Coordinates of C-alpha atoms in Angstrom, one line a residue:
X1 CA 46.5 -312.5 71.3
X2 CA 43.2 -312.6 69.1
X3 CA 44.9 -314.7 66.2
X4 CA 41.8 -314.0 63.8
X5 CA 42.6 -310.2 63.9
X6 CA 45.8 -310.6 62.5
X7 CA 46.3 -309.1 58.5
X8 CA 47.7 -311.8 56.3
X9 CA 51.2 -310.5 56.6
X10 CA 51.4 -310.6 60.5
X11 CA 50.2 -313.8 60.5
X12 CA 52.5 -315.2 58.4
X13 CA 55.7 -313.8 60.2
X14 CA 54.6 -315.5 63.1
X15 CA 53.7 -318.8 61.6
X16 CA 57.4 -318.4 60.4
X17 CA 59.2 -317.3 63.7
X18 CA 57.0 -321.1 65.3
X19 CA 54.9 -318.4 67.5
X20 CA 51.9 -320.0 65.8
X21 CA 50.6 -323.0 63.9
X22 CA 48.4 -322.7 61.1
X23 CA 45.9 -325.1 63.0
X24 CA 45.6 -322.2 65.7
X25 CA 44.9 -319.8 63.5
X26 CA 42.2 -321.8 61.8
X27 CA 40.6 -322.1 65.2
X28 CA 40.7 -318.9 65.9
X29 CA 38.9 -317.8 63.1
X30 CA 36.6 -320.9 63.6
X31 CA 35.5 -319.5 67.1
X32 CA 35.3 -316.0 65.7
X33 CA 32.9 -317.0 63.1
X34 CA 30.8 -319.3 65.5
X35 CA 30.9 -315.8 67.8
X36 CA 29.8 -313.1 64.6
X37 CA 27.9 -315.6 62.1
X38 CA 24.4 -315.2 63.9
X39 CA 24.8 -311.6 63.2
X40 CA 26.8 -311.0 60.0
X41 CA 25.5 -314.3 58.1
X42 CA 28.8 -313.5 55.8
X43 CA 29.0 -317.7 54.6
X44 CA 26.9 -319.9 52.6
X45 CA 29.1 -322.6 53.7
X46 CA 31.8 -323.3 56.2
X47 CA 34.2 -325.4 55.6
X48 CA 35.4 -326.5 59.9
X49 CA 36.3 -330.3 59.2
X50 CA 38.5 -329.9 56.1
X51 CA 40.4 -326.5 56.8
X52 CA 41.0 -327.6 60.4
X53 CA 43.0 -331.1 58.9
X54 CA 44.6 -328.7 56.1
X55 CA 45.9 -326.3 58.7
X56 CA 47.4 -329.5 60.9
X57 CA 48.9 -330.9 57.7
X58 CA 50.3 -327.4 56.7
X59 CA 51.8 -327.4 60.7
X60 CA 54.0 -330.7 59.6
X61 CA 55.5 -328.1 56.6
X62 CA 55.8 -325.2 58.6
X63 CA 57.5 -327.0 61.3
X64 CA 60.5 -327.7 58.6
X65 CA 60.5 -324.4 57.8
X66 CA 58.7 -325.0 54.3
X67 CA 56.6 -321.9 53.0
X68 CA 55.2 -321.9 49.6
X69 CA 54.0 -318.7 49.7
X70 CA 52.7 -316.0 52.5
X71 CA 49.6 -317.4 52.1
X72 CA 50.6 -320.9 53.6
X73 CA 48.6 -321.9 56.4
X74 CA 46.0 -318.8 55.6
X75 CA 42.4 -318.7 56.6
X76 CA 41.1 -317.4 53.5
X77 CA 37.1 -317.2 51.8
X78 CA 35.6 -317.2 48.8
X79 CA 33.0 -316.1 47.4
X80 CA 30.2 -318.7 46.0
X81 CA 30.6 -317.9 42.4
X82 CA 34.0 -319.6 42.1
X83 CA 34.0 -322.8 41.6
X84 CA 35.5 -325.5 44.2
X85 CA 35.5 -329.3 43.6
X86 CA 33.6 -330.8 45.8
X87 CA 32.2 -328.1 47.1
X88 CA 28.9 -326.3 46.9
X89 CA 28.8 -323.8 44.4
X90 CA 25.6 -322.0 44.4
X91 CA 25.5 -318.1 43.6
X92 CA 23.1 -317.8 45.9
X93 CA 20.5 -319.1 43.9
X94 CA 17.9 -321.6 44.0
X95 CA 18.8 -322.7 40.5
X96 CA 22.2 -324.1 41.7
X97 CA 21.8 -324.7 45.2
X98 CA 22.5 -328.2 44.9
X99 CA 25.5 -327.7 42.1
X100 CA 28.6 -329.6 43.2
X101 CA 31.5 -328.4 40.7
X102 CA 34.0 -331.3 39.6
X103 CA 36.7 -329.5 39.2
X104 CA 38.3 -326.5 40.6
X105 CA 38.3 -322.6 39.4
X106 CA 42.2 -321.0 38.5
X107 CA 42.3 -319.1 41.1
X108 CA 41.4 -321.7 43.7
X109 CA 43.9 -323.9 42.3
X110 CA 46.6 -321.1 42.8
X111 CA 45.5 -320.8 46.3
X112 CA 45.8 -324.4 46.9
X113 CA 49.1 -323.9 45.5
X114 CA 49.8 -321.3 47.5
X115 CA 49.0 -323.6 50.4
X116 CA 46.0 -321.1 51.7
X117 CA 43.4 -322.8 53.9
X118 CA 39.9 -322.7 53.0
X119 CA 37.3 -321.8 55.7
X120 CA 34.3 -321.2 53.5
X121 CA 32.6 -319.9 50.4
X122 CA 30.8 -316.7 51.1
X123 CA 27.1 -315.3 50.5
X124 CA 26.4 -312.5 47.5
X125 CA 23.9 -311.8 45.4
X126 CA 22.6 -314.0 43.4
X127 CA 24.6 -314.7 40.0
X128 CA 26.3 -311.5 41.4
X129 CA 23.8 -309.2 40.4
X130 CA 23.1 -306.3 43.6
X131 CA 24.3 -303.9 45.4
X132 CA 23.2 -304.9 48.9
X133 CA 23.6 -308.8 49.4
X134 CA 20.1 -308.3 49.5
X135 CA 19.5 -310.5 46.2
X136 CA 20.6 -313.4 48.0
X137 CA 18.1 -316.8 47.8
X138 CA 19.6 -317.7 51.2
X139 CA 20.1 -314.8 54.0
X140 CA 21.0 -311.7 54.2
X141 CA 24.6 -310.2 54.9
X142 CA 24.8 -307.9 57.4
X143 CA 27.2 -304.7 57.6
X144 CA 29.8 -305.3 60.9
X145 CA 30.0 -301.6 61.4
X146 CA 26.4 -301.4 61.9
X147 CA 23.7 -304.4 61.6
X148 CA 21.3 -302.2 60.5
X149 CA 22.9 -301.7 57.1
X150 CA 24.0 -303.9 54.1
X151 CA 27.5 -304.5 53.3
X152 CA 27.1 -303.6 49.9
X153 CA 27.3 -305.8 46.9
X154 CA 27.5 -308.0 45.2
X155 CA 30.3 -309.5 47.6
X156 CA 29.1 -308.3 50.9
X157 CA 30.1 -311.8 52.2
X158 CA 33.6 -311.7 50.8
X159 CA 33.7 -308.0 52.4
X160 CA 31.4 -308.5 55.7
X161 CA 33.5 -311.3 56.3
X162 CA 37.1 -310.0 56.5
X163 CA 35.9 -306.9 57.9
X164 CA 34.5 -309.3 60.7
X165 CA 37.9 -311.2 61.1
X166 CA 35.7 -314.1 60.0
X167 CA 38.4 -314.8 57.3
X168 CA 41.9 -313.2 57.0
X169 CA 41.5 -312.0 53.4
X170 CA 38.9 -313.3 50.7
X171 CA 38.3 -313.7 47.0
X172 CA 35.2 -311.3 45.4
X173 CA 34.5 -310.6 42.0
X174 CA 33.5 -307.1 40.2
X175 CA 31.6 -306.9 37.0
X176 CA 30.4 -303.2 37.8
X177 CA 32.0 -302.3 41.1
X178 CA 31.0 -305.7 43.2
X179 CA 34.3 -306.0 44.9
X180 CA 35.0 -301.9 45.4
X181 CA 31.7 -300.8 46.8
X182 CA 31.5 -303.6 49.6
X183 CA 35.0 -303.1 50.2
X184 CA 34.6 -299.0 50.7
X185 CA 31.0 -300.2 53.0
X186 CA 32.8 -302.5 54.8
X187 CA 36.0 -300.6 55.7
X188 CA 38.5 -303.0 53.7
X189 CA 40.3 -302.9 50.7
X190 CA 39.1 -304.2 47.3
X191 CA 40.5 -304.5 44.1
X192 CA 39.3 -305.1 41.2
X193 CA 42.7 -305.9 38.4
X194 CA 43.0 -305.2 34.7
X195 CA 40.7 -307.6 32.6
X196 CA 42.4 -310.3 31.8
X197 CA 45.4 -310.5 34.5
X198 CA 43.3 -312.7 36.3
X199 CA 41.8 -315.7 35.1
X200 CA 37.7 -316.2 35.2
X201 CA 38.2 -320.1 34.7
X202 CA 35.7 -321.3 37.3
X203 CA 34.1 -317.9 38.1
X204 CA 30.4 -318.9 37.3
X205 CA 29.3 -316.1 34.7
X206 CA 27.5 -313.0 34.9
X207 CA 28.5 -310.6 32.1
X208 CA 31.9 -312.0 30.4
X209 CA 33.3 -308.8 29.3
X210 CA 33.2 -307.5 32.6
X211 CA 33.7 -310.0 35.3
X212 CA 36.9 -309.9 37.1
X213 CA 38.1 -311.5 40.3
X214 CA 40.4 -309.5 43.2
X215 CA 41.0 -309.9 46.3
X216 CA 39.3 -308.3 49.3
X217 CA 41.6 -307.7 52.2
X218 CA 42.3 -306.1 55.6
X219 CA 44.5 -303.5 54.4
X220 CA 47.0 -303.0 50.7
X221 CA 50.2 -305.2 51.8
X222 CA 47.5 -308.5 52.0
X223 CA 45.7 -307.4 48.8
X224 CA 49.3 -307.1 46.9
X225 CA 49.8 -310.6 48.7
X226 CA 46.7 -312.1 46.9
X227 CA 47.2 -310.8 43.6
X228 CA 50.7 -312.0 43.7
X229 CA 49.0 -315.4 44.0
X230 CA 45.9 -315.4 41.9
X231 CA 47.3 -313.2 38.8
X232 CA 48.7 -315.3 35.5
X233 CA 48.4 -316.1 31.7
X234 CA 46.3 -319.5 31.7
X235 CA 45.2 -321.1 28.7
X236 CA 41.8 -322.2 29.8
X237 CA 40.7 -318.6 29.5
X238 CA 40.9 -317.0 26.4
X239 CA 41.0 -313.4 27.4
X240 CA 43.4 -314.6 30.2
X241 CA 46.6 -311.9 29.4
X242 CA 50.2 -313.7 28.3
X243 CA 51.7 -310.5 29.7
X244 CA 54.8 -311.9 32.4
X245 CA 53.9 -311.9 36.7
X246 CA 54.7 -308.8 38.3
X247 CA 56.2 -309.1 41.9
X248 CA 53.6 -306.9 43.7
X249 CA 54.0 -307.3 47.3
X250 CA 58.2 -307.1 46.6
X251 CA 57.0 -303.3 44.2
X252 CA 55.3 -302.4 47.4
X253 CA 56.6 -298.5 48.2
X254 CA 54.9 -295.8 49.9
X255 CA 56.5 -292.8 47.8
X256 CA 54.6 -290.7 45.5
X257 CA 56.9 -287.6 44.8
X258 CA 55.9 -286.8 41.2
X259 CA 52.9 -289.1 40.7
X260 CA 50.7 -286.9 38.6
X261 CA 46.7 -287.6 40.2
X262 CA 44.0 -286.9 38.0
X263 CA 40.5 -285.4 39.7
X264 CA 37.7 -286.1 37.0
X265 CA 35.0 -282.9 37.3
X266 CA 32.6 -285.5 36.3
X267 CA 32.6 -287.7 39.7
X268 CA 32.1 -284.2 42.0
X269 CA 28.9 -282.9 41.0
X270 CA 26.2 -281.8 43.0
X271 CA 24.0 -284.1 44.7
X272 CA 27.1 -286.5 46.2
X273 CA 27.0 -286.8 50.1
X274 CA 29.3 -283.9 51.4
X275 CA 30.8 -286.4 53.6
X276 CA 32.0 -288.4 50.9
X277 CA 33.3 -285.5 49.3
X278 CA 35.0 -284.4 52.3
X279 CA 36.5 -287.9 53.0
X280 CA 38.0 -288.5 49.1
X281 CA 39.8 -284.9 49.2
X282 CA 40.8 -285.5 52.4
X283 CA 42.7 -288.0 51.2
X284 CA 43.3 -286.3 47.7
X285 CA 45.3 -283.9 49.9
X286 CA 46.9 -286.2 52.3
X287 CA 48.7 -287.6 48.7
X288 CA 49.3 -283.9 47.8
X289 CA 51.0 -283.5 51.0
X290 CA 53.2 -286.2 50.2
X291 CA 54.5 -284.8 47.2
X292 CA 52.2 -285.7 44.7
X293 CA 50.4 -283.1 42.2
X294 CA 47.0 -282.8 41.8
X295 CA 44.8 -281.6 38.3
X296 CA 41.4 -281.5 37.9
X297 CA 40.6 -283.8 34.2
X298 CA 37.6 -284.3 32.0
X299 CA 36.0 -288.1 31.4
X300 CA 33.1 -286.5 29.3
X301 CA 30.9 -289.4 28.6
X302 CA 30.7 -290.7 32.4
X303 CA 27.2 -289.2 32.4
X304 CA 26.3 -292.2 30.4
X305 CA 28.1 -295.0 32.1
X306 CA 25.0 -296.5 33.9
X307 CA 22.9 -297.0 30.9
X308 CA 25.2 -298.5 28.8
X309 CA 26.6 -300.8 31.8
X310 CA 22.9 -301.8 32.2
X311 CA 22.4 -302.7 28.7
X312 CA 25.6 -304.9 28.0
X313 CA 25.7 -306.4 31.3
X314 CA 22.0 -307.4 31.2
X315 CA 22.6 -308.7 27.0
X316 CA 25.6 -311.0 28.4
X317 CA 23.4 -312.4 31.5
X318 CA 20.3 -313.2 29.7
X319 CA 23.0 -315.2 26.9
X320 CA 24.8 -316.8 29.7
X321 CA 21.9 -317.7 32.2
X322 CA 19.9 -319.9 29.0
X323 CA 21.8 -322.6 30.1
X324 CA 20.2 -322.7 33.2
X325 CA 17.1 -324.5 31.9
X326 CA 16.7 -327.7 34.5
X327 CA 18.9 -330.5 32.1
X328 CA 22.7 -329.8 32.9
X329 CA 22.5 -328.1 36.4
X330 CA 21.1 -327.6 39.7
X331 CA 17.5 -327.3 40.2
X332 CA 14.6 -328.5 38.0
X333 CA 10.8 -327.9 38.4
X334 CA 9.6 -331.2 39.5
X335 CA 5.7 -331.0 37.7
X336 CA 5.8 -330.0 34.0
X337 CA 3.6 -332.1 31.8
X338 CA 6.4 -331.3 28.6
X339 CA 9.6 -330.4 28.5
X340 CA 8.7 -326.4 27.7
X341 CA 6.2 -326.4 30.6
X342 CA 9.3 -327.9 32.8
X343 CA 11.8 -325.1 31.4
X344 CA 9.8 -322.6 32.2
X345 CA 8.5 -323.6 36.1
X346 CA 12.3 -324.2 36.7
X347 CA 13.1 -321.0 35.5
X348 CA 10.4 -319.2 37.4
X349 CA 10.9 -321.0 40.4
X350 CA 14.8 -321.4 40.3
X351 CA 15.7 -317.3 39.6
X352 CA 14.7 -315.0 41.8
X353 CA 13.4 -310.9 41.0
X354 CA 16.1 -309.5 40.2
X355 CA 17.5 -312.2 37.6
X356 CA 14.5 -312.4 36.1
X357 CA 14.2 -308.4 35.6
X358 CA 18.4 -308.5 34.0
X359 CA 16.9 -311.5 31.9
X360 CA 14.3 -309.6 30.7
X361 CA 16.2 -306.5 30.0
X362 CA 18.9 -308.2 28.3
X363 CA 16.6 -310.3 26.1
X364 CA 14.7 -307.4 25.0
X365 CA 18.3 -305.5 24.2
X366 CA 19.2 -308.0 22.1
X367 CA 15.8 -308.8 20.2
X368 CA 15.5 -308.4 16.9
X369 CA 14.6 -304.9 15.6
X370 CA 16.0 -303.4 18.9
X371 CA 19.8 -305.0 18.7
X372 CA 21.1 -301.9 16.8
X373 CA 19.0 -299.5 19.0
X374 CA 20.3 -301.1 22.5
X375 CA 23.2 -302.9 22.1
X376 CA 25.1 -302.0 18.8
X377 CA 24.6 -298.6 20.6
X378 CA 26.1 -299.2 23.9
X379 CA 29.0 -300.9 22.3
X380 CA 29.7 -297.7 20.3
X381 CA 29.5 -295.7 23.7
X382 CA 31.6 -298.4 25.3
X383 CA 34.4 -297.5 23.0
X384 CA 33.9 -293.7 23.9
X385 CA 34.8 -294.7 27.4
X386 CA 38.0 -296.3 27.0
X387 CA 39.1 -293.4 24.5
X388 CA 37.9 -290.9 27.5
X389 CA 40.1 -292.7 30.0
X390 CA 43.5 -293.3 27.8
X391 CA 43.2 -289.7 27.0
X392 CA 43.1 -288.5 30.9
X393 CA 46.1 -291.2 31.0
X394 CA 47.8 -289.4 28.9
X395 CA 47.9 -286.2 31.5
X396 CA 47.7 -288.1 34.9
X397 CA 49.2 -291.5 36.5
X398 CA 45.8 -292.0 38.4
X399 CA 42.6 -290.8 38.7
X400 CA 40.8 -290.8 41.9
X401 CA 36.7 -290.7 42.9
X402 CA 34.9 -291.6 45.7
X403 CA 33.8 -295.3 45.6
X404 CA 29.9 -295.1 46.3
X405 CA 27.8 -292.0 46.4
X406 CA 26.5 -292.7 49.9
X407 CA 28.0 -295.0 53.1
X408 CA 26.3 -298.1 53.3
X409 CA 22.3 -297.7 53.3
X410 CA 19.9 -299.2 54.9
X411 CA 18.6 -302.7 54.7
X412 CA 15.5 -302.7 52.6
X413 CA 15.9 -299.1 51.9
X414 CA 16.6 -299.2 48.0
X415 CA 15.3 -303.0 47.8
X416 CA 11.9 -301.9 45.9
X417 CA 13.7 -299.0 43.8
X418 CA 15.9 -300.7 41.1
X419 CA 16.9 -297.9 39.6
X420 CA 18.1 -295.8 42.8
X421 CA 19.8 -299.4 43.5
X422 CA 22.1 -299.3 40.7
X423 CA 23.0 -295.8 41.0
X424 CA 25.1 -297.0 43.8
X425 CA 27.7 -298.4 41.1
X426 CA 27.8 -295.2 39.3
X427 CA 31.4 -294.1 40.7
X428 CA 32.7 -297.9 39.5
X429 CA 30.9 -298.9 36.4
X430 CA 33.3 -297.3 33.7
X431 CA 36.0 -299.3 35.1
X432 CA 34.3 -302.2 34.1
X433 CA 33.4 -301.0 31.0
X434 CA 36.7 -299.9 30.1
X435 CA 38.4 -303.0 31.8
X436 CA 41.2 -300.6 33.8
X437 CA 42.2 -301.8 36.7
X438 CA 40.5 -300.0 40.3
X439 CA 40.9 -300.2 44.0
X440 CA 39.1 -299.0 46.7
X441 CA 40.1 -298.3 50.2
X442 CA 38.9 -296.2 53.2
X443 CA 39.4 -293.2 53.4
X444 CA 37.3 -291.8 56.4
X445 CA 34.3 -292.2 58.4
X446 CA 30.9 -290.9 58.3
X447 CA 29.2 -289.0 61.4
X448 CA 27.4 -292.1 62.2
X449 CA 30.7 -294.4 62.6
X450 CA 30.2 -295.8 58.6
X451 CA 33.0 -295.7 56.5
X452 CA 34.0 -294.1 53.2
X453 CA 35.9 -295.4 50.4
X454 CA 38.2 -293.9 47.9
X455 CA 38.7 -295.2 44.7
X456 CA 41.8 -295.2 42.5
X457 CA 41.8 -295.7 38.9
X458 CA 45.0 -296.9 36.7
X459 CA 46.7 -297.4 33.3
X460 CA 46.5 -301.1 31.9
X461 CA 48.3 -303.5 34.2
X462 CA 49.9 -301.0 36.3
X463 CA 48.2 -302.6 39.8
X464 CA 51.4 -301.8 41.4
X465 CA 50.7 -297.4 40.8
X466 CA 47.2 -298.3 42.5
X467 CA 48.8 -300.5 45.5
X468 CA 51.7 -297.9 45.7
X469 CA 49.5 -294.9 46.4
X470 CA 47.1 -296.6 48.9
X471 CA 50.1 -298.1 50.6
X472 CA 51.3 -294.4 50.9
X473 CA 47.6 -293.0 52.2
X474 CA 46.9 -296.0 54.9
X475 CA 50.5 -295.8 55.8
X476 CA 50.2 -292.4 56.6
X477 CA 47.0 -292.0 58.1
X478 CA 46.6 -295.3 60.0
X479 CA 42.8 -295.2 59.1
X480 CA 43.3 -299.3 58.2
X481 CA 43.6 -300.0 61.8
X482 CA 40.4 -298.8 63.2
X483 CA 38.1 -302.2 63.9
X484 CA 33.9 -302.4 64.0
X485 CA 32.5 -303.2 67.5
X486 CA 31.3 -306.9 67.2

């Protein structure tokens, strides 16, 4: 039996019926990534000595029958934004490639609580900005359906990863569709939860009023397993929601009789790839088929989404990257003659391209004489989106779009054409923006063995109508099970 290819859930019944022990899984997915790493180069870090004696000390638990959680004795991975103590914690940058946090992020002290097993923190782009894992100051993360490709972004190394069996379900975050489109490029499942049902304690900023953690998993009972775990009010956070833990692996259903599925004109326009087209109403009438009913809807301002994600995401960065400067963290330029001269060589040597172009972009938004323009402005359209969505939720239960325009590109296709680049968030951005809850989870296949994601938008804090429904479609079509060639 190849332990590392088992879901979360299978896993765990057999660490239950004594099949197993948690320290052979943890091999397992050792040897698997010492087998794939050379190719995938999913982890910044891997974490062999300490998971190995967590899984043997879990073992002594398991033995007496003691389970916190299905997540005990777990290979898990996170991505390198959250914050572990004693652990590297570097966004794949330059800047911080030497941070060490002292304390841990909320999440990753639910998972220790949860008595997962750490195996490693996983490559992205850096300060989560990309679409391609490209942006990384380390490596680059290939795509395990073909290594040609990128895994998407910006956690391709939460997504490459468990697509890999190099983990058995990771942690990503999304501030404009970072844990959907990797998931839909790398055939898992992503989702990215309400703001504010999980706590960004820890989670190394990017854009505040848009970053979100969510699992990334093999298929919707292990992502419903992780949310159980990681969701929760916590006073360290001050958009962390008080609203009470739902139960969402125990909600789990696969019926849809009734559900009322929204189709938003705006998201099937011409110009997308026809196989993603033909891939999302495939599975649009694979729901249908199951009872639920279909209506086309209007989000009339989506045309704008991308330039008003660009502007407030870029404001927020260039506000929460001052800090790097070379004095509190990480890196600092080791030549300046004054302390200016030593802020700016760290900075220009500590941030790479892309960093420095949000920076710049964000400064610029929020300059004087161009802050009512920019970002006033994009506030005001901001609004305009959520009133867009809670009118279509008025009509529909969900609303469902294709996750990315294209399957996974190229590597180094897009890497010189920023713009083109952040088109491939233009299905996920105004989920962000209007901090709804989304999951993606494939759908279908391209002719050239890629696959496709579909994503499926939801009220506030109603995860469980989003798990529900892709529980139904990957129950029904089996599409979870198909594995890349490694």
């Amino acid at each position: 039996m190849k332990l590392y290819a088992l879901t979360i859930h299978q896993a765990h019944q057999l660490l239950r019926k004594k099949e197993i022990t948690s320290r052979e899984l943890v091999e397992s997915v050792l040897s698997r990534i010492d087998q794939v790493e050379p190719k995938i180069a999913a982890f910044n870090q891997v974490q062999k000595e300490s998971s190995l004696k967590e899984g043997e000390m879990l073992d002594q638990k398991i033995s007496r029958g003691m389970f916190k959680s299905p997540l005990t004795g777990i290979p898990v991975g996170l991505k390198d934004n959250i914050c572990f103590q004693g652990v590297p914690t570097t966004c794949s940058s330059r800047i911080l490639e030497n941070f060490i946090p002292p304390y841990d992020a909320a999440v990753v002290e639910k998972l220790k609580e949860a008595e997962a097993v750490f195996v490693g923190k996983t490559n992205m782009d850096e300060f989560a900005m990309g679409s391609s894992t490209e942006n990384s100051a380390f490596k680059k993360t290939r795509n395990p359906w073909d290594l040609d490709r990128i895994p998407g972004g910006s956690s391709g190394g939460s997504a490459a990863a468990v697509a890999a069996d190099e983990c058995m379900g990771a942690l990503g975050s999304d501030t404009g569709g970072s844990i959907r489109q990797p998931a839909a490029c790398c055939g898992v499942v992503g989702l990215k939860p309400t703001y504010g049902l999980v706590s960004r304690y820890g989670l190394v900023a990017f854009a505040s009023s848009l970053d979100q953690i969510g699992p990334i998993a093999k298929d919707v009972t292990d992502a419903a397993i992780l949310l159980n775990e990681i969701s929760g009010h916590d006073l360290r956070d001050s958009t962390s929601s008080a609203r009470p833990s739902e139960d969402y692996l125990g909600s789990l259903h696969p019926e849809v009789k009734g559900l009322k599925i929204g189709i938003p004109k705006e998201y099937f326009i011409k110009g997308i790839d026809p196989e993603i087209e033909k891939s999302v109403m495939g599975a649009v009438n694979k729901w249908k088929d199951l009872g639920a009913e279909v209506y086309e809807i209007t989000l009339p301002h989506t045309a704008y989404a991308v330039a008003t994600y660009y502007i407030l995401a870029t404001a927020e960065a260039s506000s929460n990257l001052e800090r790097y400067d070379g004095v509190k963290y990480g890196f600092r330029a080791s030549d300046g003659k004054n302390l200016n001269e030593m802020y700016e060589k760290t900075r220009a040597e500590g941030f790479g391209p892309e960093v420095k172009r949000r920076i710049m972009l964000g400064t610029y938004a929020l300059s004087s004489g161009y802050y009512d323009a920019y970002y006033k402005k994009a506030q005001q359209v901001r609004t305009l989106f959520i009133q867009d969505f809670k009118e279509a939720f008025k009509k529909v239960d969900a609303i469902v779009t294709p996750t990315t325009p294209t399957p996974a590109f190229k590597i180094g296709e897009k890497v010189h054409d920023p713009l083109q680049m952040y088109l491939s968030d233009i299905f996920t951005i105004s989920a962000n923006l209007a901090g709804i809850p989304a999951l993606s989870l494939p759908c279908g296949f391209s002719k050239e063995g890629l696959p496709i994601g579909v994503q499926i938008m939801g009220r506030y804090f109603e995860e469980s109508t989003l798990l529900n429904m892709a529980y139904a479609f990957e129950q029904a079509s089996g599409i979870h099970n198909k594995k890349p060639n490694l």
